[in-house]
Amino acid sequence: MEKIKNRFLKYIAIDTRSDESKANLIKPTSKGQLELGKILKEELNDLGLDAYINDEGFVFSCLKANTDKILPKVGFIAHMDTSPEMPGGIKNPQIIKYEGGDIKLKENIFIKENDFPFLKDLKGKTLITTNGEMLLGADDKAGIAAILDAIEYLINNPQIEHGDIKIAFTPDEEIGTGCDSFDVDYFDADFAYTLDGGRLGELEYESFNAAEAKISIKGKSVHPGTAKNTMINSISVAKELDDLLGQVQRPEHTEGYEGFYHMISIDGSIEDTNLVYIIRDFDKEKFENMKNFLNDCVNFLNSKYGNIIKIEMSDTYYNMGDVLKNHKEIIECAKKAMENLGIKVITQPIRGGTDGSKLSFMNLPCPNLFTGGYNFHGIYELIPIEDMKKASDTIIEIIKEISKK
């Protein structure tokens, strides 16, 4: 486990936050992603593999087949960027042998058992946590570490037969644009797995359908003393729009297969207010209905106030389950691999998306495997080293299962 731990610590020390404000300007959206990509290319070269990094930061490589058997070409994919929500590049994570109780990160900041009941299942494991100030980056540098650890093992154990094993590390997954230009033809895999899940045993093959709505409201500012029947407060109109969408379909009130509207930003004055919503649902028909309802709400308020609202809505990704239902054999292969290792398989919908959400619709069926991490996108993020190693073991076991075909 020392190798995978050291790999992980090396990767998380590089700040690879993606930057949504640059999504349509440069790729990748941060220099740190290119820096990490070059390091990963060198590591693959050191393992004896040809590796390529393009101008957009994608790293591609392949462990060539070591058998004359005709076997499927399988890919393993992880993303290099971390969430823009918090600083990355942590150089002083905490590594502890967990024996129970609350975990102190820094003064007055704890990962508490009462808040995170899963901690009871991690007793006896070695945890890497944040320092209480920044992201750990297990999402998704644990996936990168697991893939490279597995590839090195396969190279050192040539008695394990395999076909071509394709490898890709991608940029800007966290802002939903990374795989827009993924070269599926160059990657040349029959199917793939992303290593971008959470706790031990997760196997995900359904994701949200996702859209984003950018809304601008033009108000009318006059002196409040003479405002009657004249002022239009764009902030109040924004509140009215949010109220029309309702209280129930919000992230904090939904779970499982329930969709939501989520206001992720608002910036306003009496004269001008700008909002951004994300819209999510697993069911395509419900997803379309939710988008239509938001448009209906905007149209209603425009008829009331006189065309003061503009909306731009665009789809981000779709439910990969609509594709993967026709490729159940690759899901069953992953299940069998985990069962062989004594891992309890946890199948659940992703209440979000992965690169696989897009790649599955680009003719590359791509379910998602666990990395072992918890509490992504915040200071309470942590990962047991043992579970990250199990992710590597699962890759190897998938290869063994494929070789039996």
XYZ file of C-alpha atoms in Angstrom:
405
model
C 0.000 0.000 0.000
C 2.988 2.280 0.373
C 3.273 2.838 -3.383
C -0.333 3.840 -3.903
C -0.205 6.086 -0.844
C 2.909 7.881 -2.077
C 1.436 8.314 -5.535
C -1.698 9.820 -4.063
C 0.229 12.214 -1.796
C 2.296 13.359 -4.773
C -0.766 14.108 -6.889
C -2.794 15.936 -4.248
C 0.108 18.350 -3.605
C -0.566 19.885 -7.039
C -3.394 22.418 -7.209
C -5.523 21.342 -10.168
C -8.733 23.245 -9.516
C -10.761 23.762 -12.666
C -12.073 27.256 -13.356
C -15.588 27.588 -14.745
C -15.009 31.224 -15.700
C -12.465 30.030 -18.284
C -14.484 27.073 -19.578
C -15.000 28.600 -23.029
C -11.619 30.295 -23.199
C -8.869 27.745 -22.584
C -8.502 24.005 -22.070
C -7.564 22.899 -19.544
C -8.824 25.778 -17.438
C -5.910 25.719 -14.979
C -2.144 25.330 -15.310
C -2.021 22.791 -12.499
C -3.869 20.263 -14.648
C -1.210 20.495 -17.354
C 1.478 20.179 -14.691
C -0.092 16.998 -13.324
C -0.710 15.677 -16.820
C 2.977 15.986 -17.689
C 3.929 14.172 -14.489
C 1.512 11.345 -15.288
C 2.866 11.075 -18.819
C 6.389 10.720 -17.397
C 5.237 8.068 -14.913
C 3.635 6.074 -17.713
C 6.829 6.413 -19.756
C 8.851 5.205 -16.758
C 6.631 2.120 -16.666
C 7.644 1.447 -20.259
C 4.440 2.693 -21.914
C 4.015 5.171 -24.707
C 2.006 8.124 -23.429
C 0.678 11.266 -25.055
C -0.564 14.574 -23.637
C -2.353 16.926 -25.991
C -2.749 20.689 -25.832
C -6.032 20.388 -23.946
C -4.428 18.349 -21.175
C -5.735 14.870 -21.990
C -3.264 12.102 -21.196
C -3.612 8.901 -23.230
C -1.684 5.637 -22.982
C -2.067 1.914 -23.565
C -0.731 -1.263 -21.982
C -0.510 -3.517 -25.024
C -2.020 -7.004 -25.065
C 0.227 -9.823 -23.863
C -1.795 -12.671 -25.409
C -2.870 -13.898 -28.803
C -6.418 -14.284 -27.528
C -8.929 -11.912 -29.076
C -9.999 -9.946 -26.020
C -12.012 -6.738 -25.659
C -10.084 -3.464 -25.373
C -11.017 -1.993 -21.986
C -10.304 1.527 -20.784
C -9.808 3.048 -17.333
C -10.351 6.773 -16.899
C -9.916 9.313 -14.079
C -9.969 13.095 -14.034
C -7.115 15.349 -12.958
C -8.993 18.457 -11.858
C -10.477 19.097 -8.445
C -13.575 21.056 -7.529
C -13.343 24.839 -7.888
C -15.319 25.165 -4.670
C -12.224 25.116 -2.427
C -8.430 25.513 -2.637
C -6.449 22.435 -3.657
C -2.792 21.484 -3.636
C -2.665 20.194 -0.064
C 0.869 19.423 1.119
C 0.154 18.619 4.755
C -2.735 16.127 4.928
C -3.267 14.178 8.121
C -2.570 10.429 8.087
C -3.965 8.504 11.044
C -4.716 4.962 12.133
C -8.373 5.425 12.967
C -9.583 3.824 16.171
C -12.921 5.579 16.455
C -14.239 8.878 17.755
C -14.163 12.342 16.263
C -11.225 13.293 14.052
C -9.627 16.666 14.750
C -8.570 18.522 11.623
C -7.575 21.816 13.249
C -8.676 23.957 16.151
C -12.483 23.697 16.518
C -12.881 21.705 13.269
C -13.688 18.004 13.602
C -15.030 15.189 11.455
C -17.661 14.075 13.947
C -19.080 10.580 14.318
C -22.544 12.040 14.904
C -22.386 13.932 11.608
C -20.772 11.139 9.607
C -22.044 7.732 10.796
C -19.950 5.895 8.182
C -16.895 6.476 10.392
C -17.842 3.468 12.500
C -17.133 1.269 9.472
C -13.615 2.682 9.078
C -12.201 1.676 12.452
C -8.813 0.029 12.096
C -8.114 1.629 8.713
C -5.462 4.203 7.844
C -7.154 7.449 6.871
C -5.807 10.389 4.930
C -7.777 13.523 5.808
C -7.578 17.218 4.992
C -5.920 19.819 7.189
C -9.259 21.524 7.799
C -8.520 24.287 5.308
C -8.566 22.833 1.813
C -9.651 19.935 -0.341
C -7.901 16.604 -0.094
C -8.389 15.872 -3.788
C -9.382 12.210 -3.561
C -11.943 13.224 -6.174
C -10.352 12.133 -8.408
C -6.645 11.730 -7.685
C -7.451 8.524 -5.832
C -8.770 7.225 -9.150
C -5.533 8.183 -10.892
C -3.446 6.500 -8.190
C -5.553 3.326 -8.378
C -5.215 3.073 -12.162
C -1.444 3.543 -12.170
C -1.017 1.140 -9.263
C -2.986 -1.525 -11.149
C -1.099 -0.933 -14.398
C 2.248 -1.306 -12.637
C 1.058 -4.562 -11.048
C -0.025 -5.956 -14.412
C 3.309 -5.034 -15.966
C 5.149 -6.818 -13.155
C 2.871 -9.867 -13.377
C 2.795 -10.790 -17.077
C 1.248 -14.169 -16.279
C -2.076 -12.282 -16.053
C -3.362 -12.354 -19.614
C -4.957 -9.224 -20.984
C -5.906 -7.488 -24.178
C -5.121 -3.837 -24.841
C -5.742 -1.777 -21.699
C -6.442 1.851 -22.525
C -5.666 4.619 -20.036
C -6.905 8.214 -20.007
C -6.621 11.082 -17.552
C -8.979 13.942 -18.311
C -9.210 17.658 -17.446
C -12.105 19.830 -16.269
C -14.552 17.101 -15.258
C -15.715 19.111 -12.256
C -17.076 21.901 -14.468
C -18.686 19.479 -16.903
C -16.673 20.381 -20.010
C -13.692 18.042 -19.887
C -14.924 15.257 -22.123
C -16.534 17.509 -24.722
C -13.395 16.990 -26.810
C -12.396 13.504 -25.647
C -11.016 11.683 -28.691
C -12.963 8.422 -28.506
C -11.538 7.163 -31.800
C -7.952 7.739 -30.645
C -8.699 6.100 -27.286
C -9.962 3.076 -29.221
C -11.576 1.095 -26.398
C -14.598 -1.175 -26.687
C -15.812 0.039 -23.295
C -14.326 1.714 -20.231
C -14.728 2.369 -16.535
C -14.283 5.690 -14.789
C -12.647 5.510 -11.355
C -14.566 8.425 -9.860
C -16.867 6.966 -7.232
C -16.864 7.139 -3.468
C -16.993 4.504 -0.743
C -15.732 0.959 -1.081
C -17.965 -1.148 -3.322
C -19.814 1.579 -5.209
C -20.737 0.666 -8.769
C -22.725 3.326 -10.581
C -24.323 3.104 -13.993
C -27.097 5.692 -13.778
C -26.584 9.434 -13.583
C -28.695 12.545 -13.716
C -29.805 14.244 -16.867
C -28.401 17.727 -16.369
C -29.001 21.244 -17.642
C -27.926 24.750 -16.697
C -30.056 27.897 -16.890
C -28.561 31.389 -16.844
C -31.175 34.021 -16.069
C -30.908 37.807 -16.175
C -33.580 40.141 -14.789
C -33.751 43.845 -15.695
C -35.467 45.898 -13.009
C -36.437 49.556 -12.796
C -34.836 51.603 -10.048
C -36.506 54.762 -8.773
C -36.393 56.570 -5.433
C -38.188 54.388 -2.866
C -40.133 57.408 -1.668
C -41.908 57.674 -5.016
C -41.702 54.044 -6.095
C -45.362 53.042 -5.966
C -46.491 51.410 -9.219
C -43.167 52.313 -10.835
C -40.251 50.431 -9.256
C -39.476 46.901 -10.362
C -37.006 45.388 -7.917
C -35.157 42.702 -9.865
C -34.102 41.011 -6.616
C -37.755 40.621 -5.626
C -38.595 39.236 -9.057
C -35.765 36.719 -8.660
C -37.244 35.656 -5.340
C -40.669 35.354 -6.956
C -39.213 33.115 -9.664
C -37.523 30.899 -7.080
C -40.768 30.660 -5.113
C -42.622 29.552 -8.252
C -40.215 26.628 -8.586
C -41.269 25.497 -5.121
C -39.582 24.385 -1.923
C -39.780 20.628 -2.390
C -37.641 20.058 -5.488
C -34.410 21.339 -4.003
C -31.219 19.364 -3.269
C -31.668 19.633 0.483
C -35.082 17.951 0.248
C -34.397 15.232 -2.336
C -32.661 11.874 -2.501
C -32.496 8.675 -4.541
C -34.092 9.159 -7.939
C -35.661 12.526 -7.088
C -34.644 15.479 -9.235
C -34.178 19.113 -8.261
C -33.771 22.750 -9.196
C -30.670 24.229 -7.550
C -29.833 27.919 -7.557
C -26.027 27.890 -7.499
C -25.420 31.641 -7.742
C -27.220 34.968 -7.490
C -25.850 38.471 -7.895
C -28.304 41.312 -7.703
C -29.313 44.918 -7.292
C -32.636 46.677 -7.825
C -31.701 47.298 -11.455
C -30.054 43.997 -12.399
C -30.073 40.461 -10.997
C -28.382 37.417 -12.476
C -29.062 33.839 -11.401
C -27.728 30.445 -12.386
C -29.706 27.257 -11.841
C -28.785 23.666 -12.434
C -31.610 21.257 -13.227
C -31.358 17.527 -12.544
C -33.504 14.421 -12.960
C -32.898 10.764 -13.831
C -36.018 10.370 -15.942
C -35.683 12.030 -19.373
C -39.362 12.947 -19.633
C -39.414 14.502 -16.150
C -36.173 16.314 -16.989
C -37.737 17.870 -20.088
C -40.845 18.784 -18.091
C -38.709 20.518 -15.458
C -36.972 22.608 -18.105
C -40.315 23.479 -19.683
C -41.747 24.468 -16.310
C -38.840 26.835 -15.663
C -39.472 28.436 -19.055
C -43.175 28.685 -18.225
C -42.341 30.473 -14.968
C -40.135 32.941 -16.831
C -42.857 33.532 -19.420
C -45.441 34.122 -16.675
C -43.250 36.736 -14.966
C -42.460 38.381 -18.297
C -46.174 38.745 -18.992
C -46.602 40.221 -15.523
C -43.689 42.657 -15.582
C -43.157 43.298 -19.282
C -40.415 41.074 -20.738
C -37.742 41.904 -18.184
C -36.308 38.363 -17.905
C -33.973 36.573 -20.308
C -33.069 32.912 -19.972
C -30.386 30.816 -21.637
C -30.734 27.099 -20.995
C -28.398 24.347 -22.183
C -28.064 20.630 -21.517
C -24.866 19.514 -19.799
C -25.022 15.698 -19.833
C -27.521 12.849 -19.877
C -28.297 9.733 -17.850
C -25.717 7.151 -18.885
C -28.145 4.453 -17.739
C -30.070 4.967 -20.972
C -26.984 3.656 -22.808
C -25.621 1.176 -20.275
C -28.907 -0.746 -20.062
C -27.799 -2.183 -23.401
C -24.352 -3.153 -22.051
C -25.182 -5.077 -18.900
C -22.256 -7.447 -19.430
C -19.693 -4.781 -18.457
C -21.649 -3.992 -15.304
C -21.825 -7.681 -14.424
C -18.082 -7.988 -15.039
C -17.386 -5.280 -12.449
C -19.792 -6.866 -9.977
C -18.110 -10.251 -10.360
C -14.669 -8.689 -9.903
C -15.719 -7.083 -6.611
C -17.402 -10.232 -5.385
C -14.214 -12.192 -6.134
C -12.421 -9.810 -3.759
C -15.056 -10.117 -1.048
C -16.267 -6.562 -1.614
C -19.953 -5.890 -1.001
C -21.284 -4.342 -4.205
C -23.270 -1.136 -3.712
C -25.265 -0.196 -6.806
C -26.872 3.217 -6.673
C -27.622 6.105 -9.006
C -25.061 8.898 -9.126
C -26.713 12.052 -7.873
C -24.408 13.950 -10.185
C -22.440 13.068 -13.264
C -19.083 11.686 -14.306
C -17.061 11.733 -17.485
C -18.858 8.475 -18.183
C -22.158 10.364 -18.450
C -20.870 12.027 -21.600
C -18.632 9.255 -22.885
C -21.467 6.729 -22.825
C -23.295 8.948 -25.327
C -20.117 9.223 -27.417
C -20.197 5.480 -28.184
C -17.949 4.538 -25.251
C -20.078 2.700 -22.628
C -18.595 3.729 -19.311
C -19.913 2.857 -15.814
C -18.274 4.256 -12.695
C -16.246 2.443 -9.994
C -15.433 3.405 -6.418
C -12.152 4.995 -5.321
C -12.769 4.659 -1.571
C -13.194 8.333 -0.718
C -15.803 10.164 1.349
C -17.113 13.728 1.725
C -15.835 15.059 -1.601
C -15.747 18.814 -2.325
C -15.163 19.963 1.238
C -12.789 20.127 4.184
C -14.231 16.912 5.667
C -12.961 14.830 2.749
C -11.062 11.661 3.634
C -9.983 8.346 2.180
C -8.848 5.049 3.729
C -5.644 3.892 2.034
C -6.873 0.302 2.249
C -9.995 1.138 0.221
C -8.034 3.041 -2.415
C -5.884 -0.070 -2.773
C -9.070 -2.145 -3.175
C -9.966 0.066 -6.147
C -6.648 -0.911 -7.729
C -7.328 -4.571 -6.929
C -10.755 -4.285 -8.584
C -9.179 -3.066 -11.827
C -6.866 -6.077 -11.833
C -9.752 -8.439 -11.106
C -11.796 -6.925 -13.950
C -8.875 -7.657 -16.275
C -8.796 -11.250 -15.039
C -12.532 -11.601 -15.640
C -12.224 -10.208 -19.160
C -9.390 -12.626 -19.932
C -11.751 -15.541 -19.192
C -14.024 -14.555 -22.076
